Short mmCIF file of N, CA and C in Angstrom, two decimals:
data_model
loop_
_atom_site.label_atom_id
_atom_site.label_comp_id
_atom_site.label_asym_id
_atom_site.label_seq_id
_atom_site.Cartn_x
_atom_site.Cartn_y
_atom_site.Cartn_z
N UNK A 232 4.01 29.70 153.29
CA UNK A 232 4.76 29.37 152.08
C UNK A 232 4.35 30.27 150.91
N UNK A 233 5.27 30.48 150.01
CA UNK A 233 5.03 31.31 148.83
C UNK A 233 4.39 30.45 147.75
N UNK A 234 3.25 30.91 147.16
CA UNK A 234 2.67 30.15 146.06
C UNK A 234 3.67 30.09 144.91
N UNK A 235 3.84 28.90 144.32
CA UNK A 235 4.80 28.77 143.23
C UNK A 235 4.19 28.09 142.02
N UNK A 236 4.86 28.25 140.91
CA UNK A 236 4.42 27.65 139.66
C UNK A 236 5.11 26.32 139.47
N UNK A 237 4.67 25.57 138.48
CA UNK A 237 5.39 24.36 138.10
C UNK A 237 6.73 24.75 137.50
N UNK A 238 7.62 23.80 137.38
CA UNK A 238 8.95 24.11 136.86
C UNK A 238 8.92 24.21 135.34
N UNK A 239 9.29 25.37 134.78
CA UNK A 239 9.36 25.49 133.32
C UNK A 239 10.47 24.61 132.75
N UNK A 240 10.41 24.38 131.46
CA UNK A 240 11.44 23.58 130.78
C UNK A 240 12.76 24.34 130.72
N UNK A 241 13.84 23.61 130.57
CA UNK A 241 15.16 24.21 130.38
C UNK A 241 15.33 24.46 128.88
N UNK A 242 15.07 25.67 128.44
CA UNK A 242 15.15 26.02 127.02
C UNK A 242 16.57 26.37 126.58
N UNK A 243 17.46 26.56 127.54
CA UNK A 243 18.83 26.99 127.24
C UNK A 243 19.77 25.80 127.10
N UNK A 244 19.55 24.78 127.91
CA UNK A 244 20.36 23.55 127.88
C UNK A 244 21.86 23.84 127.95
N UNK A 245 22.23 24.74 128.85
CA UNK A 245 23.63 25.11 129.14
C UNK A 245 24.33 25.82 127.99
N UNK A 246 23.59 26.25 126.98
CA UNK A 246 24.17 27.03 125.88
C UNK A 246 23.87 28.50 126.13
N UNK A 247 24.73 29.16 126.88
CA UNK A 247 24.52 30.54 127.25
C UNK A 247 25.13 31.46 126.20
N UNK A 248 24.49 31.50 125.04
CA UNK A 248 24.94 32.39 123.98
C UNK A 248 23.71 33.06 123.38
N UNK A 249 23.90 34.28 122.91
CA UNK A 249 22.82 35.03 122.27
C UNK A 249 23.45 35.94 121.22
N UNK A 250 22.78 36.10 120.11
CA UNK A 250 23.29 36.93 119.02
C UNK A 250 22.73 38.35 119.03
N UNK A 251 21.73 38.60 119.87
CA UNK A 251 21.12 39.92 119.91
C UNK A 251 20.72 40.27 121.34
N UNK A 252 20.64 41.56 121.61
CA UNK A 252 20.16 42.02 122.91
C UNK A 252 18.74 41.51 123.13
N UNK A 253 18.41 41.25 124.37
CA UNK A 253 17.06 40.84 124.78
C UNK A 253 16.62 39.51 124.19
N UNK A 254 17.55 38.73 123.70
CA UNK A 254 17.24 37.38 123.23
C UNK A 254 17.21 36.42 124.41
N UNK A 255 18.17 36.58 125.33
CA UNK A 255 18.27 35.71 126.50
C UNK A 255 18.77 36.51 127.69
N UNK A 256 18.00 36.46 128.77
CA UNK A 256 18.42 37.03 130.04
C UNK A 256 18.62 35.89 131.02
N UNK A 257 19.54 36.05 131.93
CA UNK A 257 19.68 35.10 133.03
C UNK A 257 19.56 35.85 134.34
N UNK A 258 19.01 35.18 135.33
CA UNK A 258 18.81 35.78 136.65
C UNK A 258 19.45 34.89 137.70
N UNK A 259 20.03 35.52 138.68
CA UNK A 259 20.67 34.79 139.78
C UNK A 259 20.75 35.72 140.98
N UNK A 260 21.22 35.20 142.08
CA UNK A 260 21.43 36.03 143.26
C UNK A 260 22.63 35.50 144.02
N UNK A 261 23.17 36.34 144.87
CA UNK A 261 24.31 35.96 145.70
C UNK A 261 24.23 36.72 147.02
N UNK A 262 25.11 36.39 147.92
CA UNK A 262 25.16 37.11 149.19
C UNK A 262 26.62 37.30 149.58
N UNK A 263 26.85 38.40 150.31
CA UNK A 263 28.20 38.78 150.70
C UNK A 263 28.17 39.18 152.17
N UNK A 264 29.15 38.71 152.91
CA UNK A 264 29.26 39.13 154.31
C UNK A 264 30.00 40.47 154.35
N UNK A 265 29.42 41.44 155.03
CA UNK A 265 30.04 42.75 155.20
C UNK A 265 30.22 43.01 156.68
N UNK A 266 30.85 44.11 157.01
CA UNK A 266 31.03 44.48 158.42
C UNK A 266 29.69 44.67 159.11
N UNK A 267 28.69 45.07 158.35
CA UNK A 267 27.36 45.30 158.91
C UNK A 267 26.47 44.06 158.89
N UNK A 268 26.94 42.96 158.33
CA UNK A 268 26.14 41.73 158.22
C UNK A 268 26.03 41.29 156.78
N UNK A 269 25.12 40.36 156.53
CA UNK A 269 24.94 39.81 155.18
C UNK A 269 24.17 40.78 154.29
N UNK A 270 24.59 40.85 153.03
CA UNK A 270 23.88 41.62 152.02
C UNK A 270 23.56 40.66 150.88
N UNK A 271 22.31 40.65 150.46
CA UNK A 271 21.84 39.80 149.37
C UNK A 271 21.65 40.65 148.13
N UNK A 272 22.07 40.13 146.98
CA UNK A 272 21.94 40.86 145.72
C UNK A 272 21.34 39.93 144.67
N UNK A 273 20.25 40.37 144.08
CA UNK A 273 19.63 39.65 142.95
C UNK A 273 19.91 40.47 141.71
N UNK A 274 20.15 39.80 140.58
CA UNK A 274 20.45 40.54 139.37
C UNK A 274 19.94 39.80 138.14
N UNK A 275 19.77 40.57 137.07
CA UNK A 275 19.37 40.06 135.76
C UNK A 275 20.42 40.52 134.77
N UNK A 276 20.91 39.60 133.97
CA UNK A 276 22.00 39.89 133.04
C UNK A 276 21.55 39.57 131.61
N UNK A 277 21.82 40.47 130.68
CA UNK A 277 21.57 40.20 129.27
C UNK A 277 22.75 39.40 128.74
N UNK A 278 22.50 38.21 128.22
CA UNK A 278 23.58 37.30 127.82
C UNK A 278 24.40 37.88 126.67
N UNK A 279 23.77 38.55 125.72
CA UNK A 279 24.52 39.07 124.57
C UNK A 279 25.54 40.12 124.99
N UNK A 280 25.12 41.08 125.79
CA UNK A 280 26.02 42.17 126.19
C UNK A 280 26.79 41.88 127.46
N UNK A 281 26.35 40.89 128.23
CA UNK A 281 26.91 40.56 129.54
C UNK A 281 26.77 41.72 130.53
N UNK A 282 25.80 42.57 130.28
CA UNK A 282 25.54 43.70 131.17
C UNK A 282 24.47 43.32 132.18
N UNK A 283 24.67 43.74 133.42
CA UNK A 283 23.62 43.61 134.42
C UNK A 283 22.63 44.72 134.14
N UNK A 284 21.41 44.35 133.82
CA UNK A 284 20.41 45.33 133.42
C UNK A 284 19.37 45.57 134.50
N UNK A 285 19.38 44.73 135.53
CA UNK A 285 18.50 44.93 136.67
C UNK A 285 19.12 44.31 137.90
N UNK A 286 18.97 44.98 139.03
CA UNK A 286 19.53 44.43 140.27
C UNK A 286 18.76 45.00 141.45
N UNK A 287 18.87 44.32 142.55
CA UNK A 287 18.28 44.79 143.81
C UNK A 287 19.10 44.20 144.94
N UNK A 288 19.23 44.93 146.01
CA UNK A 288 19.98 44.43 147.17
C UNK A 288 19.16 44.64 148.43
N UNK A 289 19.47 43.81 149.43
CA UNK A 289 18.75 43.89 150.70
C UNK A 289 19.58 43.23 151.79
N UNK A 290 19.27 43.55 153.02
CA UNK A 290 19.94 42.89 154.15
C UNK A 290 19.21 41.62 154.54
N UNK A 291 18.13 41.31 153.85
CA UNK A 291 17.44 40.04 154.09
C UNK A 291 17.02 39.45 152.75
N UNK A 292 16.95 38.13 152.73
CA UNK A 292 16.54 37.44 151.50
C UNK A 292 15.03 37.26 151.54
N UNK A 293 14.36 37.80 150.57
CA UNK A 293 12.91 37.64 150.47
C UNK A 293 12.57 37.34 149.02
N UNK A 294 11.43 36.74 148.80
CA UNK A 294 11.07 36.26 147.48
C UNK A 294 11.03 37.37 146.44
N UNK A 295 10.50 38.52 146.79
CA UNK A 295 10.36 39.59 145.80
C UNK A 295 11.67 40.31 145.50
N UNK A 296 12.76 39.98 146.18
CA UNK A 296 14.05 40.57 145.86
C UNK A 296 14.40 40.29 144.39
N UNK A 297 14.21 39.06 143.96
CA UNK A 297 14.47 38.68 142.57
C UNK A 297 13.50 39.37 141.62
N UNK A 298 12.25 39.48 142.01
CA UNK A 298 11.25 40.14 141.16
C UNK A 298 11.55 41.63 141.02
N UNK A 299 12.03 42.24 142.08
CA UNK A 299 12.40 43.66 142.01
C UNK A 299 13.53 43.87 141.00
N UNK A 300 14.50 42.95 140.96
CA UNK A 300 15.58 43.04 139.98
C UNK A 300 15.03 42.86 138.56
N UNK A 301 14.10 41.93 138.39
CA UNK A 301 13.47 41.72 137.08
C UNK A 301 12.70 42.97 136.65
N UNK A 302 11.94 43.57 137.57
CA UNK A 302 11.20 44.78 137.23
C UNK A 302 12.13 45.91 136.81
N UNK A 303 13.29 46.03 137.47
CA UNK A 303 14.26 47.06 137.08
C UNK A 303 14.77 46.78 135.66
N UNK A 304 15.06 45.52 135.35
CA UNK A 304 15.55 45.17 134.02
C UNK A 304 14.50 45.49 132.96
N UNK A 305 13.26 45.12 133.22
CA UNK A 305 12.18 45.40 132.27
C UNK A 305 12.01 46.91 132.07
N UNK A 306 12.03 47.65 133.16
CA UNK A 306 11.90 49.11 133.09
C UNK A 306 13.05 49.72 132.29
N UNK A 307 14.28 49.31 132.60
CA UNK A 307 15.45 49.87 131.91
C UNK A 307 15.41 49.62 130.41
N UNK A 308 15.05 48.42 130.01
CA UNK A 308 15.03 48.11 128.58
C UNK A 308 13.88 48.82 127.87
N UNK A 309 12.71 48.84 128.48
CA UNK A 309 11.56 49.51 127.85
C UNK A 309 11.79 51.02 127.78
N UNK A 310 12.44 51.57 128.80
CA UNK A 310 12.72 53.01 128.84
C UNK A 310 13.60 53.43 127.66
N UNK A 311 14.46 52.54 127.21
CA UNK A 311 15.34 52.82 126.08
C UNK A 311 14.77 52.32 124.76
N UNK A 312 13.48 51.96 124.75
CA UNK A 312 12.81 51.58 123.52
C UNK A 312 13.05 50.16 123.05
N UNK A 313 13.59 49.31 123.90
CA UNK A 313 13.84 47.92 123.52
C UNK A 313 12.56 47.09 123.68
N UNK A 314 12.32 46.20 122.74
CA UNK A 314 11.22 45.25 122.84
C UNK A 314 11.73 43.99 123.54
N UNK A 315 11.05 43.58 124.59
CA UNK A 315 11.46 42.37 125.31
C UNK A 315 10.46 41.23 125.14
N UNK A 316 9.46 41.45 124.31
CA UNK A 316 8.44 40.42 124.09
C UNK A 316 9.08 39.17 123.49
N UNK A 317 8.80 38.01 124.09
CA UNK A 317 9.31 36.75 123.59
C UNK A 317 10.72 36.41 124.05
N UNK A 318 11.33 37.28 124.84
CA UNK A 318 12.68 37.04 125.33
C UNK A 318 12.68 35.83 126.26
N UNK A 319 13.74 35.01 126.17
CA UNK A 319 13.88 33.88 127.09
C UNK A 319 14.53 34.37 128.37
N UNK A 320 13.96 33.98 129.47
CA UNK A 320 14.46 34.36 130.79
C UNK A 320 14.85 33.09 131.52
N UNK A 321 16.13 32.91 131.79
CA UNK A 321 16.63 31.67 132.39
C UNK A 321 17.10 31.91 133.82
N UNK A 322 16.76 30.99 134.69
CA UNK A 322 17.21 31.03 136.08
C UNK A 322 17.39 29.60 136.56
N UNK A 323 17.95 29.46 137.73
CA UNK A 323 18.00 28.13 138.32
C UNK A 323 16.67 27.90 139.02
N UNK A 324 16.50 26.78 139.66
CA UNK A 324 15.16 26.42 140.15
C UNK A 324 14.84 26.89 141.57
N UNK A 325 15.46 27.95 142.02
CA UNK A 325 15.18 28.49 143.35
C UNK A 325 13.74 28.98 143.47
N UNK A 326 13.25 28.99 144.68
CA UNK A 326 11.87 29.39 144.94
C UNK A 326 11.61 30.82 144.50
N UNK A 327 12.62 31.68 144.57
CA UNK A 327 12.44 33.08 144.16
C UNK A 327 11.98 33.17 142.71
N UNK A 328 12.49 32.28 141.87
CA UNK A 328 12.21 32.34 140.44
C UNK A 328 11.01 31.50 140.04
N UNK A 329 10.49 30.71 140.97
CA UNK A 329 9.29 29.91 140.69
C UNK A 329 8.08 30.45 141.43
N UNK A 330 8.27 31.55 142.15
CA UNK A 330 7.15 32.16 142.86
C UNK A 330 6.11 32.65 141.85
N UNK A 331 4.86 32.56 142.23
CA UNK A 331 3.76 32.93 141.35
C UNK A 331 3.88 34.37 140.87
N UNK A 332 4.23 35.30 141.75
CA UNK A 332 4.32 36.71 141.35
C UNK A 332 5.46 36.93 140.35
N UNK A 333 6.55 36.18 140.49
CA UNK A 333 7.65 36.29 139.52
C UNK A 333 7.18 35.80 138.15
N UNK A 334 6.50 34.67 138.15
CA UNK A 334 5.98 34.11 136.89
C UNK A 334 4.98 35.05 136.24
N UNK A 335 4.15 35.70 137.05
CA UNK A 335 3.17 36.64 136.51
C UNK A 335 3.86 37.86 135.89
N UNK A 336 4.95 38.30 136.50
CA UNK A 336 5.70 39.43 135.94
C UNK A 336 6.26 39.06 134.57
N UNK A 337 6.81 37.86 134.45
CA UNK A 337 7.30 37.40 133.14
C UNK A 337 6.16 37.29 132.13
N UNK A 338 5.05 36.74 132.58
CA UNK A 338 3.90 36.56 131.69
C UNK A 338 3.37 37.92 131.22
N UNK A 339 3.29 38.88 132.12
CA UNK A 339 2.81 40.22 131.75
C UNK A 339 3.72 40.88 130.72
N UNK A 340 5.01 40.58 130.78
CA UNK A 340 5.97 41.13 129.81
C UNK A 340 6.02 40.29 128.54
N UNK A 341 5.25 39.21 128.49
CA UNK A 341 5.20 38.27 127.36
C UNK A 341 6.57 37.64 127.10
N UNK A 342 7.26 37.30 128.18
CA UNK A 342 8.55 36.64 128.11
C UNK A 342 8.38 35.15 128.40
N UNK A 343 9.38 34.36 128.04
CA UNK A 343 9.32 32.91 128.19
C UNK A 343 10.29 32.48 129.28
N UNK A 344 9.78 31.78 130.27
CA UNK A 344 10.62 31.32 131.38
C UNK A 344 11.35 30.04 131.00
N UNK A 345 12.57 29.91 131.52
CA UNK A 345 13.39 28.72 131.35
C UNK A 345 14.10 28.48 132.67
N UNK A 346 14.12 27.24 133.13
CA UNK A 346 14.75 26.93 134.41
C UNK A 346 15.73 25.79 134.22
N UNK A 347 16.93 26.00 134.72
CA UNK A 347 17.97 24.98 134.64
C UNK A 347 18.27 24.38 136.00
N UNK A 348 19.06 23.33 136.03
CA UNK A 348 19.29 22.60 137.26
C UNK A 348 20.39 23.16 138.15
N UNK A 349 21.28 24.03 137.64
CA UNK A 349 22.46 24.43 138.40
C UNK A 349 22.69 25.92 138.32
N UNK A 350 23.71 26.37 139.04
CA UNK A 350 24.12 27.77 138.99
C UNK A 350 24.45 28.15 137.55
N UNK A 351 24.33 29.42 137.24
CA UNK A 351 24.37 29.87 135.87
C UNK A 351 25.66 30.57 135.47
N UNK A 352 26.03 31.59 136.17
CA UNK A 352 27.04 32.52 135.66
C UNK A 352 28.44 31.95 135.56
N UNK A 353 28.73 30.90 136.26
CA UNK A 353 30.09 30.35 136.23
C UNK A 353 30.47 29.78 134.87
N UNK A 354 29.50 29.49 134.01
CA UNK A 354 29.83 28.84 132.74
C UNK A 354 29.63 29.73 131.51
N UNK A 355 29.39 31.01 131.73
CA UNK A 355 29.14 31.89 130.60
C UNK A 355 30.44 32.35 129.94
N UNK A 356 30.39 32.58 128.63
CA UNK A 356 31.55 33.03 127.86
C UNK A 356 31.49 34.54 127.62
N UNK A 357 32.56 35.08 127.07
CA UNK A 357 32.61 36.51 126.76
C UNK A 357 31.60 36.84 125.66
N UNK A 358 31.05 38.05 125.62
CA UNK A 358 29.98 38.39 124.68
C UNK A 358 30.39 38.44 123.21
N UNK A 359 29.40 38.19 122.36
CA UNK A 359 29.57 38.35 120.91
C UNK A 359 29.17 39.75 120.47
N UNK A 360 28.28 40.38 121.20
CA UNK A 360 27.74 41.70 120.82
C UNK A 360 28.70 42.82 121.12
#
């Protein structure tokens, strides 16, 4: 089993809005059947811009798939000079997002984790930014 953290509070409370970049990120994953088999995709989206800022894909679902997408998002934003310290990071309560290594990645970036009870992207509105 993958070591996991306790469940963080839901800081978003289904209000998926942000007035500035890097204020709120959401993370999720999906899978698609292709001619070659299943493909899994994890992604991180900036709520203000509605841009996918980090993603990773694989032919198998593994815990670090989500963390790899998070690392890409952190790298992309820092590379362009954005400060992500204190940013809220929201996900549903899947094991990928409660894994100890995922939590440590957020902690190292000085970001705040938030976990909600349900799927995320289906209820988001068009961006303000």
